[in-house]
PDB file of C-alpha atoms in Angstrom:
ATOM      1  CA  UNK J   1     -50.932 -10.163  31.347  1.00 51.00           C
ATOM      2  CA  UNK J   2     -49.073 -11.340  28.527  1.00 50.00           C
ATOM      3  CA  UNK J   3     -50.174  -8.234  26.093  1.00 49.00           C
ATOM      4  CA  UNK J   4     -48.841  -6.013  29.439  1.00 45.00           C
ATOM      5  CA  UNK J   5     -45.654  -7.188  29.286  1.00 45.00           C
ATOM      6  CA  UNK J   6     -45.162  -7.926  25.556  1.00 42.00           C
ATOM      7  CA  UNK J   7     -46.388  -3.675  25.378  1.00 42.00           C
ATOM      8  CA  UNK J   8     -43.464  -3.037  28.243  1.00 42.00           C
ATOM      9  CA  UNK J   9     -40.986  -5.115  26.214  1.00 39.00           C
ATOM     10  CA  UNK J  10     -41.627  -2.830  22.718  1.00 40.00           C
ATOM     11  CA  UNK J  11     -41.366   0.165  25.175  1.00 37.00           C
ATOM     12  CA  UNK J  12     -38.265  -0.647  26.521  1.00 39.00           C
ATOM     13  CA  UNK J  13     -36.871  -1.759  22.942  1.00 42.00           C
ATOM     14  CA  UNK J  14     -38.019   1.851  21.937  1.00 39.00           C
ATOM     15  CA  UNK J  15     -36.289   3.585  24.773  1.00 38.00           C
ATOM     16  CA  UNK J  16     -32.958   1.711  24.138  1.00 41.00           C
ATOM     17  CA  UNK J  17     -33.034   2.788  20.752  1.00 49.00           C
ATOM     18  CA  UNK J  18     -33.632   6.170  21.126  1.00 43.00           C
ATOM     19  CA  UNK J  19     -31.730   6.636  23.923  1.00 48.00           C
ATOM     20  CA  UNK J  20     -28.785   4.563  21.092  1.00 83.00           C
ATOM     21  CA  UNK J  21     -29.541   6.913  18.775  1.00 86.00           C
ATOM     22  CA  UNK J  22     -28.918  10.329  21.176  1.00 88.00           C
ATOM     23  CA  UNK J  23     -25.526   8.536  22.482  1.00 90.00           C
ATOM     24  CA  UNK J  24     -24.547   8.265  18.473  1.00 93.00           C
ATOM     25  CA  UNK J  25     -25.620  11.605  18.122  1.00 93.00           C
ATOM     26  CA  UNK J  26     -23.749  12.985  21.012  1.00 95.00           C
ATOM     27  CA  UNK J  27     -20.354  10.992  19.848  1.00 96.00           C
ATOM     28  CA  UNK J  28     -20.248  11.880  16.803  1.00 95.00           C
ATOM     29  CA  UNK J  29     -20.656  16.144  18.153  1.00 96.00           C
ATOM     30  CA  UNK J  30     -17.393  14.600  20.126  1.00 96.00           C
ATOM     31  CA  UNK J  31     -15.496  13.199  17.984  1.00 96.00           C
ATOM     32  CA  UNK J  32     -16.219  16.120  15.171  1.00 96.00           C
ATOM     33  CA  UNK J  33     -15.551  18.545  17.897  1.00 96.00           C
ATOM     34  CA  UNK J  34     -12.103  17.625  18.558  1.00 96.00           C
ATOM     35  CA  UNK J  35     -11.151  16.432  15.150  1.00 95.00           C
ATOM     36  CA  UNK J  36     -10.729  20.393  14.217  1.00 92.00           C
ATOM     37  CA  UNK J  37      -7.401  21.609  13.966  1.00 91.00           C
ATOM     38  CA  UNK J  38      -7.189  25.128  15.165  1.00 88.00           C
ATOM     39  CA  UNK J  39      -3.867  25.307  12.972  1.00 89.00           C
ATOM     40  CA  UNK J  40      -5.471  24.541   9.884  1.00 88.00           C
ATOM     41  CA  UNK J  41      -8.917  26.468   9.682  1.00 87.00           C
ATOM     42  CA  UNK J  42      -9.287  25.761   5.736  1.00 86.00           C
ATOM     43  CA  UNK J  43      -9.273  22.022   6.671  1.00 89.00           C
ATOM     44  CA  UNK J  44     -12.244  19.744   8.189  1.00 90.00           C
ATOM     45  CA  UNK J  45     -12.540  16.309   8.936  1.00 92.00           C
ATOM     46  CA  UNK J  46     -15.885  14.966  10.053  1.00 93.00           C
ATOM     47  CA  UNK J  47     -17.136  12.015  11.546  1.00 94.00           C
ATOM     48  CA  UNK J  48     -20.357  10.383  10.195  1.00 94.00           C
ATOM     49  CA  UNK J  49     -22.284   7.353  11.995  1.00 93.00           C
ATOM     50  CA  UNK J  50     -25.323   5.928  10.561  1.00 88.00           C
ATOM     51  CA  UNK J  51     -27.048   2.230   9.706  1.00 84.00           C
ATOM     52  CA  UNK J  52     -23.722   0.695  10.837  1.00 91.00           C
ATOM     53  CA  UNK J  53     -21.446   2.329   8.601  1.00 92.00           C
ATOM     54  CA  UNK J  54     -18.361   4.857   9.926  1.00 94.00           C
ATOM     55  CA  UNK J  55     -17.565   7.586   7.004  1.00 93.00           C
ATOM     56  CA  UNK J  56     -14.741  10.361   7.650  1.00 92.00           C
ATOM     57  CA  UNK J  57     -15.259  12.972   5.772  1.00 91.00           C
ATOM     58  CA  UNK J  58     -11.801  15.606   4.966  1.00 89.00           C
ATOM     59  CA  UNK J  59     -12.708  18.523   3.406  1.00 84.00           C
ATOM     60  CA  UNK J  60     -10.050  21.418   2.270  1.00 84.00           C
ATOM     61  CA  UNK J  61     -12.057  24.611   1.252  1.00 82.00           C
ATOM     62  CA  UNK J  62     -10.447  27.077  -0.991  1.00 76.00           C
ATOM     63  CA  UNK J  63      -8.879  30.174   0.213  1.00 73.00           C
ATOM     64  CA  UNK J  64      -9.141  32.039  -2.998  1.00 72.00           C
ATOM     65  CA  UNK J  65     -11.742  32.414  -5.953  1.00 64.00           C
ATOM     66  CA  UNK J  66     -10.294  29.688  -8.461  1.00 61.00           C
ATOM     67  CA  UNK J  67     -11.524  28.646 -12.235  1.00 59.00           C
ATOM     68  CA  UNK J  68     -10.696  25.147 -11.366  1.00 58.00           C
ATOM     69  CA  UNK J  69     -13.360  22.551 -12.821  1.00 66.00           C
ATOM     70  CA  UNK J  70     -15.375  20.644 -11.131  1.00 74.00           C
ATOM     71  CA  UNK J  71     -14.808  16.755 -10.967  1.00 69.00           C
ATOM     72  CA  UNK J  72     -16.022  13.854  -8.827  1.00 73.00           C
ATOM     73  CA  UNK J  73     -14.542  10.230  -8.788  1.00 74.00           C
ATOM     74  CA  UNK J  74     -16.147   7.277  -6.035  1.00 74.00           C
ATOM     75  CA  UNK J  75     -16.153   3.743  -5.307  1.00 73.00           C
ATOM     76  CA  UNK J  76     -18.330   1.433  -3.432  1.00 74.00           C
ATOM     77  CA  UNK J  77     -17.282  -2.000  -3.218  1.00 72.00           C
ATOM     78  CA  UNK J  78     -17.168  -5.007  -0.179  1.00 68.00           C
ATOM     79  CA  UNK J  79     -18.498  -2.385   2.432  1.00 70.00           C
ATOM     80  CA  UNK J  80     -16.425   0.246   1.957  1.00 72.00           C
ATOM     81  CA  UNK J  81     -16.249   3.455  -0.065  1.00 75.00           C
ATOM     82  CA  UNK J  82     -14.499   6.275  -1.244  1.00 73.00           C
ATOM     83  CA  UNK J  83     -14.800   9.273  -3.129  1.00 74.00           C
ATOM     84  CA  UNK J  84     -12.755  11.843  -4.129  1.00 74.00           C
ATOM     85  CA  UNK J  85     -14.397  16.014  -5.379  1.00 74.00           C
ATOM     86  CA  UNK J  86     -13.574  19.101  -5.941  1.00 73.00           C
ATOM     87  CA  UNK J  87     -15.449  22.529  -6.839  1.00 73.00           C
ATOM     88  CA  UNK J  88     -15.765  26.291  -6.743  1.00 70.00           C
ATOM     89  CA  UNK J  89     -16.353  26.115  -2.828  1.00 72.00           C
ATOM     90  CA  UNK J  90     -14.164  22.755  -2.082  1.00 69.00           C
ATOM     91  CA  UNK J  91     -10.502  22.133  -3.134  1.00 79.00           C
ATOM     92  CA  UNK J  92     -10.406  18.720  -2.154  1.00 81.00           C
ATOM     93  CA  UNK J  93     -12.815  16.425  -0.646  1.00 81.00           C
ATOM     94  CA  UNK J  94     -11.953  12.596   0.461  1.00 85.00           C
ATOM     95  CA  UNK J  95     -14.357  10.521   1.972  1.00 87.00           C
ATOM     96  CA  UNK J  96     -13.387   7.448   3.204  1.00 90.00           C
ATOM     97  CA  UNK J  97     -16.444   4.452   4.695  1.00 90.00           C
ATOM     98  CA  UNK J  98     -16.587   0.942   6.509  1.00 91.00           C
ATOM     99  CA  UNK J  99     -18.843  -0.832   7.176  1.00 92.00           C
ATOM    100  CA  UNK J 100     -18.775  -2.082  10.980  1.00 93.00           C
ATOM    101  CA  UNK J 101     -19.497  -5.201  10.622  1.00 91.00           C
ATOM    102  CA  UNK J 102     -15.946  -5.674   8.860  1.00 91.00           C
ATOM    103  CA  UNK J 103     -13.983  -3.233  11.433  1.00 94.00           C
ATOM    104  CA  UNK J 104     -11.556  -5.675  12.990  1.00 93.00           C
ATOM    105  CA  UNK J 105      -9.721  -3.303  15.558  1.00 94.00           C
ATOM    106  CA  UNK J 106     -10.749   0.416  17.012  1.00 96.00           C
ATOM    107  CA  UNK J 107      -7.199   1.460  18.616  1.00 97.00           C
ATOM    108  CA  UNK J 108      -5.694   5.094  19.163  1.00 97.00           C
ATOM    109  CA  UNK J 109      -2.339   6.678  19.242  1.00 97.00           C
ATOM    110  CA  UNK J 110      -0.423   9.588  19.827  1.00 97.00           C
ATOM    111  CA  UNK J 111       0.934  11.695  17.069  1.00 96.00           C
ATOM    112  CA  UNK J 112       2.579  14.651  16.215  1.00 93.00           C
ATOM    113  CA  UNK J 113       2.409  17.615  13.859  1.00 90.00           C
ATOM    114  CA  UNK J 114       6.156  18.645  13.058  1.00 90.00           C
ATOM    115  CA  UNK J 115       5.110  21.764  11.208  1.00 88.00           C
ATOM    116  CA  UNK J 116       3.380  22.797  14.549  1.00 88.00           C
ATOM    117  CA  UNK J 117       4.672  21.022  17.249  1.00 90.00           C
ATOM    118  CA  UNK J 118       1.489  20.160  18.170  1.00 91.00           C
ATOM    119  CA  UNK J 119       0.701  16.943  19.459  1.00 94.00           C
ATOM    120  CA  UNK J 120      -2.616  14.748  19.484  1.00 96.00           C
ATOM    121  CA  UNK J 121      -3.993  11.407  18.827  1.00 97.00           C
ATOM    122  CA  UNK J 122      -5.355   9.774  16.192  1.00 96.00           C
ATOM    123  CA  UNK J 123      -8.099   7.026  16.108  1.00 97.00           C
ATOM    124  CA  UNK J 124      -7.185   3.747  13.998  1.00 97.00           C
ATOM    125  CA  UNK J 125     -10.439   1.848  12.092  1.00 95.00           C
ATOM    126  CA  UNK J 126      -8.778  -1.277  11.068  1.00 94.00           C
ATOM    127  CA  UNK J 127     -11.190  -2.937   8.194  1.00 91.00           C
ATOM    128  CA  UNK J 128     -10.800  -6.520   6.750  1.00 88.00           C
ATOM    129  CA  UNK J 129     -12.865  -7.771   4.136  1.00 82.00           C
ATOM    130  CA  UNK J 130     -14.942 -10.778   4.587  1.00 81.00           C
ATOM    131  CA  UNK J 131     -12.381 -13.450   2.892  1.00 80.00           C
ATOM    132  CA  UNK J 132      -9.479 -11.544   2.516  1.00 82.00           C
ATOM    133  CA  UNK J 133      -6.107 -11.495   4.067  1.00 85.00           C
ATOM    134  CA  UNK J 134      -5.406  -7.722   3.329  1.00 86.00           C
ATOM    135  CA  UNK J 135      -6.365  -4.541   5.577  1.00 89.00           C
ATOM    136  CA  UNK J 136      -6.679  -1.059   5.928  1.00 87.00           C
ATOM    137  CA  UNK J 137      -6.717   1.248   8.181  1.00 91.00           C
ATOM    138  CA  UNK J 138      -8.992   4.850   8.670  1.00 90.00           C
ATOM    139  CA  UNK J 139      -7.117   6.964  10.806  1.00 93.00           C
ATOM    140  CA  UNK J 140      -8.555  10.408  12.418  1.00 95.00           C
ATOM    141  CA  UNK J 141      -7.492  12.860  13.917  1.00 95.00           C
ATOM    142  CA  UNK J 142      -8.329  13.858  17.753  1.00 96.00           C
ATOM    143  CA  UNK J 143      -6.756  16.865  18.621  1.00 96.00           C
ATOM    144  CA  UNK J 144      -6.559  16.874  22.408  1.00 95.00           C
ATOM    145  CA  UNK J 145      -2.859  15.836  24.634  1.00 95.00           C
ATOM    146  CA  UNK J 146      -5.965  14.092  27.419  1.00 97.00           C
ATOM    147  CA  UNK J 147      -5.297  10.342  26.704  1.00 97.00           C
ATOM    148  CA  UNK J 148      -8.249   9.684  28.884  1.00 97.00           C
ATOM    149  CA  UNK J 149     -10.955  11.666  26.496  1.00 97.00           C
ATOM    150  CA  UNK J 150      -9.470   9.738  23.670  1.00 97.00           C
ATOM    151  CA  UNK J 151      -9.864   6.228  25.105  1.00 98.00           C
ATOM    152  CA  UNK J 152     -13.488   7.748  26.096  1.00 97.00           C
ATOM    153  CA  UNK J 153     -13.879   7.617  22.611  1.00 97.00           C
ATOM    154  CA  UNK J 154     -12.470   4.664  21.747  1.00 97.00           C
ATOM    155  CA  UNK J 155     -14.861   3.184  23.922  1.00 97.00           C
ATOM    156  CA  UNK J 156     -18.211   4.457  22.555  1.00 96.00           C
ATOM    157  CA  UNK J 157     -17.156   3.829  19.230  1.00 96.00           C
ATOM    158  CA  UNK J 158     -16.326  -0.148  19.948  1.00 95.00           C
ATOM    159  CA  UNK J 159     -20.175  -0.380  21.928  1.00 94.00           C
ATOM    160  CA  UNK J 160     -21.494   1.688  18.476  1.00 93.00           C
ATOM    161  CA  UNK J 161     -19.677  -1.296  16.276  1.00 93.00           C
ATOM    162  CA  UNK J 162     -20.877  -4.009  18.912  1.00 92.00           C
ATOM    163  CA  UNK J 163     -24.475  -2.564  18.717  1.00 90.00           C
ATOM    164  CA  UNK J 164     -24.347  -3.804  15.052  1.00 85.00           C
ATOM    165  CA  UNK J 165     -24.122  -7.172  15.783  1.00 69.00           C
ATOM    166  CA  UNK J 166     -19.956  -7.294  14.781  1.00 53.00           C
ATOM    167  CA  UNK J 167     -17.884 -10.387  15.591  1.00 48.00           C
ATOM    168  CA  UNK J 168     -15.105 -10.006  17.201  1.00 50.00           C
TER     169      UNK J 168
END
């Protein structure tokens, strides 16, 4: 009886996690979905989840064959990153990572593009490193006017930070 239920238990456990893992998988579609700005088709920003880290990902691809050279600068440090690149395909390339664990605050708010007049909302990662007073803040871009999708997203993004075992 005991190896029955200790077999259903590792089942279940299994089933959670995939099941975890198809939810992350189906946010981040979301979130990369709507953080595409049909203004500005030379410009991407991505969402990546994985092992409990967050990593947004801007990428501005050249219009125009350039000789520019090719550099690459990054920094990892305290459970965060960045890096900064550039080539023959890619103008500019930021990424930006956290770490959940150290993700104080998942908030959103509307915003507005004064070149277009378009508005949307962004999506605030507030970070503070373990012993530190200082923080910063990740913000991307959503671009939808439904408030509702948005706090959707807000949502599944604070249960994807609680799933790795965050305080707060």
């Amino acid at each position: 009886m005991k190896k029955l239920f200790l077999a259903g238990l590792l089942l279940a456990g299994a089933s959670a996690q995939a099941q975890s893992v198809t939810e992350v998988q189906a946010l981040t579609r979301r979130l990369n979905e709507l953080a595409r700005n049909p203004d500005e088709p030379t410009t991407e920003v991505r969402a990546q989840l994985s092992n409990c880290h967050f990593t947004e990902v801007i990428r501005k691809y050249r219009t125009e064959a350039s000789g520019a050279g090719t550099f690459q600068v990054s920094h990892q440090k305290n459970g965060a990153d960045w890096a900064v690149k550039s080539d023959n395909k890619v103008e500019f390339e930021l990424r930006m990572g956290v770490e959940w664990s150290q993700v104080t605050a998942l908030t959103f708010a509307p915003a507005h593009d004064n070149e277009t007049n378009r508005r949307y909302y962004e999506i605030k990662i507030t970070r503070r490193p373990p012993g530190k007073d200082d923080t910063t803040t990740l913000e991307m871009p959503v671009y939808t006017t439904d408030e509702a999708v948005v706090r959707d997203l807000v949502q599944r993004l604070e249960k994807v930070r609680r799933s790795c075992g965050t305080k707060g």
